[in-house]
């Protein structure tokens, strides 16, 4: 073999090595490009930054951020930072925002059946039972069908069961149904129809606008949600009377929402973290609510001089009767509304019978430990 032949073979080997190395680099390049850093999402809540509801939104985002080790970073802005509170669904669907935190009832104007996730008596279910229906009784599939019906490009996770909401804040106690007639009143969702039928002139406003409207005389009365939110938002500055217990929003929960395209582009690992963080945040929210709401309930009375009254049974009964008529009318107008109502009723009949037969009433135990004889003091 001549020196010239050896040189040619050596050159050919070098060429093949370089070519192979180049090919390997080319194959590896897309993976390297894909991992350019953490995935960032810009969200907005439908709540003022000072409200505990916005805190719940931040709590969820922190859980996801922590659980992904910073690979997914969700930033949550308060209501109005990008769009108005009632504009959240459109903004997330169009990709103006990557996601958001709110309640389904705020989308009532888009599709009335969306309010069935929390606006009304829940057919005797509480919010946690309604979430059980959503997860295991067909609600999840029905919600996807609902959003598809209005071309909403979102992925929705209802979570965070809310305690029964007050009937409302008033200038004087409501003793009978006639006392509601003519009042300029704030509420949302199907409750608009219920309070309207009770004689109120209803105006739907986001939470952050209610107290200002009451202060300016644009509203005579209003309902929002709970002792902590109501105290933080300043209800005690414009009213000293709050009526407790109501069926207008007996079983509401929050909603975590993602833009569907943004969500679908995530790795399966992150989708699993998102779903598990929903469950974790749901439990944490309900525990935090018990702690904070009970403290603010006491402080509203001791520091803010608010008087609380139980809503009369006659008004509660009227709410149920009116709701039935509203649901019947909307079922006739909207096949999806009817399908969801029937699904909820079927689940509620079974679940509430089990609950009523199984769970002991706690009023007797409360009276025993904290009533006139206060057994708790003797232990």
GROMACS .gro file of C-alpha atoms in nm:
model
  379
    1UNK     CA    1   0.000   0.000   0.000
    2UNK     CA    2   0.142   0.333  -0.101
    3UNK     CA    3   0.175   0.634   0.126
    4UNK     CA    4  -0.081   0.812  -0.090
    5UNK     CA    5  -0.339   0.535  -0.037
    6UNK     CA    6  -0.284   0.539   0.341
    7UNK     CA    7  -0.337   0.916   0.353
    8UNK     CA    8  -0.663   0.887   0.161
    9UNK     CA    9  -0.797   0.617   0.399
   10UNK     CA   10  -0.695   0.820   0.705
   11UNK     CA   11  -0.869   1.126   0.566
   12UNK     CA   12  -1.182   0.921   0.494
   13UNK     CA   13  -1.192   0.790   0.856
   14UNK     CA   14  -1.156   1.144   0.991
   15UNK     CA   15  -1.436   1.260   0.761
   16UNK     CA   16  -1.671   0.985   0.882
   17UNK     CA   17  -1.594   1.065   1.249
   18UNK     CA   18  -1.660   1.434   1.197
   19UNK     CA   19  -1.979   1.358   1.003
   20UNK     CA   20  -2.104   1.122   1.277
   21UNK     CA   21  -2.028   1.378   1.546
   22UNK     CA   22  -2.209   1.644   1.348
   23UNK     CA   23  -2.513   1.420   1.303
   24UNK     CA   24  -2.524   1.348   1.677
   25UNK     CA   25  -2.509   1.718   1.752
   26UNK     CA   26  -2.790   1.779   1.504
   27UNK     CA   27  -3.010   1.516   1.670
   28UNK     CA   28  -2.939   1.655   2.016
   29UNK     CA   29  -2.998   2.017   1.916
   30UNK     CA   30  -3.381   2.022   1.927
   31UNK     CA   31  -3.383   1.884   2.283
   32UNK     CA   32  -3.133   2.148   2.388
   33UNK     CA   33  -3.340   2.421   2.226
   34UNK     CA   34  -3.659   2.296   2.398
   35UNK     CA   35  -3.501   2.327   2.743
   36UNK     CA   36  -3.426   2.696   2.729
   37UNK     CA   37  -3.553   2.766   3.081
   38UNK     CA   38  -3.861   2.754   3.303
   39UNK     CA   39  -4.207   2.784   3.148
   40UNK     CA   40  -4.374   3.105   3.261
   41UNK     CA   41  -4.748   3.168   3.284
   42UNK     CA   42  -4.920   3.499   3.345
   43UNK     CA   43  -5.249   3.467   3.527
   44UNK     CA   44  -5.510   3.701   3.668
   45UNK     CA   45  -5.760   3.641   3.944
   46UNK     CA   46  -6.105   3.797   3.959
   47UNK     CA   47  -6.036   3.934   4.307
   48UNK     CA   48  -5.882   4.249   4.456
   49UNK     CA   49  -5.527   4.193   4.579
   50UNK     CA   50  -5.633   4.241   4.944
   51UNK     CA   51  -5.908   3.978   4.934
   52UNK     CA   52  -5.843   3.633   5.081
   53UNK     CA   53  -5.969   3.491   4.749
   54UNK     CA   54  -5.666   3.639   4.574
   55UNK     CA   55  -5.458   3.480   4.849
   56UNK     CA   56  -5.611   3.144   4.755
   57UNK     CA   57  -5.504   3.204   4.395
   58UNK     CA   58  -5.149   3.279   4.508
   59UNK     CA   59  -5.154   2.969   4.728
   60UNK     CA   60  -5.234   2.750   4.428
   61UNK     CA   61  -4.967   2.911   4.212
   62UNK     CA   62  -4.706   2.861   4.486
   63UNK     CA   63  -4.794   2.494   4.517
   64UNK     CA   64  -4.741   2.442   4.143
   65UNK     CA   65  -4.423   2.649   4.136
   66UNK     CA   66  -4.280   2.459   4.433
   67UNK     CA   67  -4.386   2.114   4.312
   68UNK     CA   68  -4.230   2.166   3.969
   69UNK     CA   69  -3.908   2.289   4.126
   70UNK     CA   70  -3.942   2.616   3.940
   71UNK     CA   71  -3.976   2.450   3.597
   72UNK     CA   72  -4.323   2.605   3.573
   73UNK     CA   73  -4.367   2.955   3.713
   74UNK     CA   74  -4.718   3.096   3.751
   75UNK     CA   75  -4.751   3.468   3.826
   76UNK     CA   76  -5.095   3.577   3.947
   77UNK     CA   77  -5.213   3.936   3.904
   78UNK     CA   78  -5.521   4.081   4.079
   79UNK     CA   79  -5.850   4.172   3.914
   80UNK     CA   80  -5.824   4.454   3.664
   81UNK     CA   81  -5.448   4.422   3.610
   82UNK     CA   82  -5.506   4.301   3.253
   83UNK     CA   83  -5.884   4.266   3.209
   84UNK     CA   84  -6.192   4.338   3.423
   85UNK     CA   85  -6.301   4.061   3.661
   86UNK     CA   86  -6.590   3.952   3.438
   87UNK     CA   87  -6.356   3.942   3.136
   88UNK     CA   88  -6.140   3.657   3.263
   89UNK     CA   89  -6.294   3.376   3.057
   90UNK     CA   90  -6.251   3.560   2.726
   91UNK     CA   91  -5.896   3.664   2.813
   92UNK     CA   92  -5.786   3.309   2.899
   93UNK     CA   93  -5.970   3.156   2.604
   94UNK     CA   94  -5.801   3.397   2.359
   95UNK     CA   95  -5.457   3.357   2.517
   96UNK     CA   96  -5.435   3.714   2.644
   97UNK     CA   97  -5.379   3.541   2.979
   98UNK     CA   98  -5.240   3.191   3.026
   99UNK     CA   99  -5.480   3.113   3.308
  100UNK     CA  100  -5.681   3.252   3.593
  101UNK     CA  101  -5.862   3.203   3.923
  102UNK     CA  102  -6.227   3.281   3.974
  103UNK     CA  103  -6.573   3.124   3.995
  104UNK     CA  104  -6.785   2.964   3.724
  105UNK     CA  105  -7.087   3.174   3.818
  106UNK     CA  106  -6.906   3.483   3.682
  107UNK     CA  107  -6.949   3.332   3.333
  108UNK     CA  108  -7.329   3.333   3.366
  109UNK     CA  109  -7.365   3.578   3.079
  110UNK     CA  110  -7.184   3.340   2.843
  111UNK     CA  111  -7.384   3.026   2.925
  112UNK     CA  112  -7.640   3.019   3.207
  113UNK     CA  113  -7.570   2.652   3.287
  114UNK     CA  114  -7.220   2.742   3.406
  115UNK     CA  115  -7.383   2.890   3.716
  116UNK     CA  116  -7.497   2.542   3.820
  117UNK     CA  117  -7.150   2.497   3.967
  118UNK     CA  118  -7.242   2.690   4.279
  119UNK     CA  119  -7.535   2.925   4.223
  120UNK     CA  120  -7.835   2.779   4.401
  121UNK     CA  121  -7.927   2.530   4.674
  122UNK     CA  122  -7.725   2.242   4.522
  123UNK     CA  123  -8.029   2.016   4.570
  124UNK     CA  124  -7.936   1.983   4.939
  125UNK     CA  125  -7.567   1.921   4.869
  126UNK     CA  126  -7.296   2.138   5.020
  127UNK     CA  127  -7.000   2.259   4.814
  128UNK     CA  128  -6.785   1.957   4.890
  129UNK     CA  129  -7.060   1.722   4.778
  130UNK     CA  130  -7.105   1.921   4.459
  131UNK     CA  131  -6.733   1.877   4.395
  132UNK     CA  132  -6.784   1.503   4.449
  133UNK     CA  133  -7.052   1.512   4.179
  134UNK     CA  134  -6.814   1.702   3.952
  135UNK     CA  135  -6.531   1.452   3.999
  136UNK     CA  136  -6.722   1.125   4.018
  137UNK     CA  137  -7.079   1.192   3.907
  138UNK     CA  138  -7.032   1.319   3.553
  139UNK     CA  139  -6.987   1.691   3.619
  140UNK     CA  140  -6.637   1.707   3.470
  141UNK     CA  141  -6.753   1.574   3.135
  142UNK     CA  142  -7.057   1.802   3.136
  143UNK     CA  143  -6.841   2.106   3.205
  144UNK     CA  144  -6.615   2.021   2.912
  145UNK     CA  145  -6.927   1.989   2.696
  146UNK     CA  146  -7.052   2.326   2.820
  147UNK     CA  147  -6.728   2.508   2.742
  148UNK     CA  148  -6.717   2.346   2.398
  149UNK     CA  149  -7.071   2.475   2.333
  150UNK     CA  150  -6.947   2.834   2.363
  151UNK     CA  151  -6.610   2.768   2.193
  152UNK     CA  152  -6.419   2.846   2.511
  153UNK     CA  153  -6.057   2.739   2.459
  154UNK     CA  154  -5.996   2.656   2.826
  155UNK     CA  155  -5.924   2.370   3.064
  156UNK     CA  156  -6.115   2.407   3.391
  157UNK     CA  157  -6.054   2.269   3.740
  158UNK     CA  158  -6.331   2.346   3.992
  159UNK     CA  159  -6.190   2.326   4.347
  160UNK     CA  160  -6.208   2.484   4.691
  161UNK     CA  161  -6.548   2.421   4.855
  162UNK     CA  162  -6.703   2.737   5.001
  163UNK     CA  163  -6.915   2.741   5.317
  164UNK     CA  164  -7.276   2.860   5.287
  165UNK     CA  165  -7.278   3.228   5.198
  166UNK     CA  166  -7.475   3.497   5.387
  167UNK     CA  167  -7.811   3.609   5.251
  168UNK     CA  168  -7.672   3.960   5.243
  169UNK     CA  169  -7.579   4.291   5.406
  170UNK     CA  170  -7.870   4.527   5.472
  171UNK     CA  171  -7.955   4.857   5.638
  172UNK     CA  172  -8.194   4.679   5.874
  173UNK     CA  173  -8.279   4.316   5.952
  174UNK     CA  174  -8.494   4.133   5.697
  175UNK     CA  175  -8.789   3.993   5.888
  176UNK     CA  176  -9.019   3.897   5.601
  177UNK     CA  177  -9.013   3.853   5.224
  178UNK     CA  178  -9.177   4.192   5.167
  179UNK     CA  179  -8.870   4.364   5.316
  180UNK     CA  180  -8.668   4.266   5.006
  181UNK     CA  181  -8.901   4.431   4.756
  182UNK     CA  182  -8.763   4.741   4.588
  183UNK     CA  183  -8.409   4.706   4.726
  184UNK     CA  184  -8.121   4.779   4.488
  185UNK     CA  185  -7.930   4.459   4.545
  186UNK     CA  186  -7.604   4.301   4.425
  187UNK     CA  187  -7.572   3.933   4.342
  188UNK     CA  188  -7.457   3.713   4.051
  189UNK     CA  189  -7.555   3.402   3.854
  190UNK     CA  190  -7.889   3.229   3.895
  191UNK     CA  191  -7.924   3.426   4.219
  192UNK     CA  192  -8.000   3.725   3.995
  193UNK     CA  193  -8.322   3.552   3.894
  194UNK     CA  194  -8.402   3.444   4.250
  195UNK     CA  195  -8.356   3.787   4.411
  196UNK     CA  196  -8.535   3.952   4.120
  197UNK     CA  197  -8.833   3.723   4.176
  198UNK     CA  198  -8.823   3.820   4.545
  199UNK     CA  199  -8.871   4.181   4.436
  200UNK     CA  200  -8.518   4.324   4.440
  201UNK     CA  201  -8.370   4.541   4.164
  202UNK     CA  202  -8.055   4.340   4.097
  203UNK     CA  203  -7.719   4.466   3.976
  204UNK     CA  204  -7.436   4.215   3.914
  205UNK     CA  205  -7.101   4.360   4.019
  206UNK     CA  206  -6.756   4.206   4.083
  207UNK     CA  207  -6.651   4.176   4.446
  208UNK     CA  208  -6.415   4.474   4.439
  209UNK     CA  209  -6.690   4.718   4.330
  210UNK     CA  210  -6.964   4.634   4.578
  211UNK     CA  211  -6.876   4.844   4.883
  212UNK     CA  212  -6.810   5.154   4.675
  213UNK     CA  213  -7.152   5.114   4.510
  214UNK     CA  214  -7.319   5.079   4.849
  215UNK     CA  215  -7.132   5.383   4.981
  216UNK     CA  216  -7.252   5.594   4.686
  217UNK     CA  217  -7.611   5.479   4.723
  218UNK     CA  218  -7.610   5.279   4.400
  219UNK     CA  219  -7.692   4.972   4.606
  220UNK     CA  220  -7.911   4.937   4.915
  221UNK     CA  221  -7.790   4.588   4.999
  222UNK     CA  222  -7.557   4.318   4.871
  223UNK     CA  223  -7.419   3.971   4.920
  224UNK     CA  224  -7.065   3.860   4.853
  225UNK     CA  225  -6.926   3.557   5.032
  226UNK     CA  226  -6.779   3.519   5.382
  227UNK     CA  227  -6.674   3.697   5.702
  228UNK     CA  228  -6.310   3.747   5.597
  229UNK     CA  229  -6.370   3.874   5.243
  230UNK     CA  230  -6.660   4.090   5.357
  231UNK     CA  231  -6.453   4.240   5.640
  232UNK     CA  232  -6.146   4.302   5.423
  233UNK     CA  233  -6.352   4.461   5.147
  234UNK     CA  234  -6.516   4.699   5.394
  235UNK     CA  235  -6.878   4.584   5.417
  236UNK     CA  236  -6.886   4.679   5.784
  237UNK     CA  237  -6.813   5.040   5.684
  238UNK     CA  238  -7.140   5.065   5.488
  239UNK     CA  239  -7.368   4.826   5.676
  240UNK     CA  240  -7.402   4.693   6.029
  241UNK     CA  241  -7.658   4.420   5.956
  242UNK     CA  242  -7.573   4.084   5.799
  243UNK     CA  243  -7.828   3.808   5.744
  244UNK     CA  244  -7.674   3.461   5.771
  245UNK     CA  245  -7.776   3.135   5.601
  246UNK     CA  246  -7.918   3.123   5.252
  247UNK     CA  247  -7.983   2.885   4.964
  248UNK     CA  248  -7.887   3.131   4.691
  249UNK     CA  249  -7.523   3.012   4.694
  250UNK     CA  250  -7.516   2.715   4.925
  251UNK     CA  251  -7.268   2.502   4.730
  252UNK     CA  252  -7.018   2.719   4.543
  253UNK     CA  253  -6.653   2.654   4.471
  254UNK     CA  254  -6.363   2.825   4.291
  255UNK     CA  255  -6.230   2.762   3.943
  256UNK     CA  256  -5.872   2.728   3.823
  257UNK     CA  257  -5.857   2.784   3.450
  258UNK     CA  258  -5.586   2.737   3.185
  259UNK     CA  259  -5.572   2.838   2.822
  260UNK     CA  260  -5.617   2.501   2.649
  261UNK     CA  261  -5.335   2.547   2.397
  262UNK     CA  262  -5.092   2.651   2.668
  263UNK     CA  263  -5.202   2.361   2.889
  264UNK     CA  264  -5.186   2.100   2.611
  265UNK     CA  265  -4.830   2.204   2.526
  266UNK     CA  266  -4.710   2.118   2.877
  267UNK     CA  267  -4.523   1.793   2.947
  268UNK     CA  268  -4.737   1.515   3.099
  269UNK     CA  269  -4.537   1.544   3.422
  270UNK     CA  270  -4.645   1.908   3.465
  271UNK     CA  271  -5.007   1.826   3.386
  272UNK     CA  272  -5.001   1.564   3.662
  273UNK     CA  273  -4.853   1.816   3.905
  274UNK     CA  274  -5.118   2.072   3.811
  275UNK     CA  275  -5.400   1.823   3.878
  276UNK     CA  276  -5.256   1.708   4.211
  277UNK     CA  277  -5.190   2.068   4.315
  278UNK     CA  278  -5.561   2.139   4.254
  279UNK     CA  279  -5.654   1.871   4.507
  280UNK     CA  280  -5.392   1.990   4.756
  281UNK     CA  281  -5.502   2.353   4.723
  282UNK     CA  282  -5.867   2.253   4.757
  283UNK     CA  283  -5.807   2.091   5.094
  284UNK     CA  284  -5.577   2.370   5.213
  285UNK     CA  285  -5.827   2.639   5.111
  286UNK     CA  286  -6.109   2.473   5.307
  287UNK     CA  287  -5.892   2.447   5.620
  288UNK     CA  288  -5.766   2.803   5.592
  289UNK     CA  289  -6.124   2.924   5.546
  290UNK     CA  290  -6.237   2.764   5.873
  291UNK     CA  291  -5.951   2.933   6.060
  292UNK     CA  292  -5.976   3.278   5.905
  293UNK     CA  293  -6.353   3.307   5.863
  294UNK     CA  294  -6.420   3.212   6.225
  295UNK     CA  295  -6.173   3.475   6.350
  296UNK     CA  296  -6.319   3.750   6.134
  297UNK     CA  297  -6.674   3.648   6.227
  298UNK     CA  298  -6.586   3.727   6.590
  299UNK     CA  299  -6.405   4.050   6.502
  300UNK     CA  300  -6.692   4.177   6.288
  301UNK     CA  301  -6.905   4.156   6.601
  302UNK     CA  302  -6.654   4.271   6.864
  303UNK     CA  303  -6.457   4.535   6.670
  304UNK     CA  304  -6.688   4.643   6.388
  305UNK     CA  305  -7.019   4.631   6.579
  306UNK     CA  306  -7.194   4.419   6.315
  307UNK     CA  307  -7.514   4.243   6.414
  308UNK     CA  308  -7.577   3.901   6.261
  309UNK     CA  309  -7.925   3.755   6.218
  310UNK     CA  310  -8.049   3.423   6.088
  311UNK     CA  311  -8.249   3.449   5.766
  312UNK     CA  312  -8.612   3.360   5.847
  313UNK     CA  313  -8.724   3.013   5.739
  314UNK     CA  314  -9.010   3.161   5.536
  315UNK     CA  315  -8.758   3.342   5.314
  316UNK     CA  316  -8.542   3.030   5.282
  317UNK     CA  317  -8.849   2.831   5.176
  318UNK     CA  318  -8.936   3.100   4.924
  319UNK     CA  319  -8.583   3.082   4.780
  320UNK     CA  320  -8.622   2.709   4.714
  321UNK     CA  321  -8.959   2.753   4.549
  322UNK     CA  322  -8.836   3.037   4.327
  323UNK     CA  323  -8.520   2.848   4.236
  324UNK     CA  324  -8.728   2.550   4.123
  325UNK     CA  325  -8.928   2.774   3.889
  326UNK     CA  326  -8.613   2.937   3.752
  327UNK     CA  327  -8.446   2.599   3.695
  328UNK     CA  328  -8.758   2.465   3.524
  329UNK     CA  329  -8.773   2.767   3.290
  330UNK     CA  330  -8.403   2.755   3.202
  331UNK     CA  331  -8.417   2.379   3.149
  332UNK     CA  332  -8.690   2.434   2.892
  333UNK     CA  333  -8.479   2.698   2.717
  334UNK     CA  334  -8.138   2.527   2.739
  335UNK     CA  335  -8.096   2.148   2.686
  336UNK     CA  336  -7.751   2.153   2.850
  337UNK     CA  337  -7.895   2.324   3.157
  338UNK     CA  338  -8.155   2.048   3.184
  339UNK     CA  339  -7.896   1.772   3.137
  340UNK     CA  340  -7.678   1.911   3.416
  341UNK     CA  341  -7.970   1.966   3.655
  342UNK     CA  342  -8.087   1.607   3.605
  343UNK     CA  343  -7.733   1.477   3.662
  344UNK     CA  344  -7.699   1.679   3.984
  345UNK     CA  345  -8.039   1.568   4.114
  346UNK     CA  346  -7.960   1.201   4.054
  347UNK     CA  347  -7.630   1.231   4.242
  348UNK     CA  348  -7.775   1.451   4.518
  349UNK     CA  349  -8.063   1.213   4.590
  350UNK     CA  350  -7.820   0.932   4.667
  351UNK     CA  351  -7.545   1.137   4.836
  352UNK     CA  352  -7.767   1.352   5.057
  353UNK     CA  353  -7.973   1.054   5.175
  354UNK     CA  354  -7.649   0.887   5.280
  355UNK     CA  355  -7.533   1.208   5.451
  356UNK     CA  356  -7.861   1.278   5.632
  357UNK     CA  357  -7.887   0.919   5.758
  358UNK     CA  358  -7.519   0.884   5.850
  359UNK     CA  359  -7.371   1.212   5.974
  360UNK     CA  360  -7.472   1.307   6.327
  361UNK     CA  361  -7.603   1.660   6.379
  362UNK     CA  362  -7.349   1.874   6.564
  363UNK     CA  363  -7.588   2.126   6.722
  364UNK     CA  364  -7.644   1.901   7.025
  365UNK     CA  365  -7.270   1.865   7.080
  366UNK     CA  366  -7.219   2.241   7.039
  367UNK     CA  367  -7.489   2.320   7.295
  368UNK     CA  368  -7.343   2.059   7.530
  369UNK     CA  369  -6.991   2.204   7.525
  370UNK     CA  370  -7.055   2.576   7.473
  371UNK     CA  371  -7.419   2.629   7.572
  372UNK     CA  372  -7.561   2.734   7.914
  373UNK     CA  373  -7.397   2.446   8.101
  374UNK     CA  374  -7.072   2.475   7.902
  375UNK     CA  375  -6.931   2.130   7.960
  376UNK     CA  376  -6.608   2.240   7.790
  377UNK     CA  377  -6.523   2.450   8.095
  378UNK     CA  378  -6.541   2.142   8.319
  379UNK     CA  379  -6.305   1.926   8.119
   0.00000   0.00000   0.00000
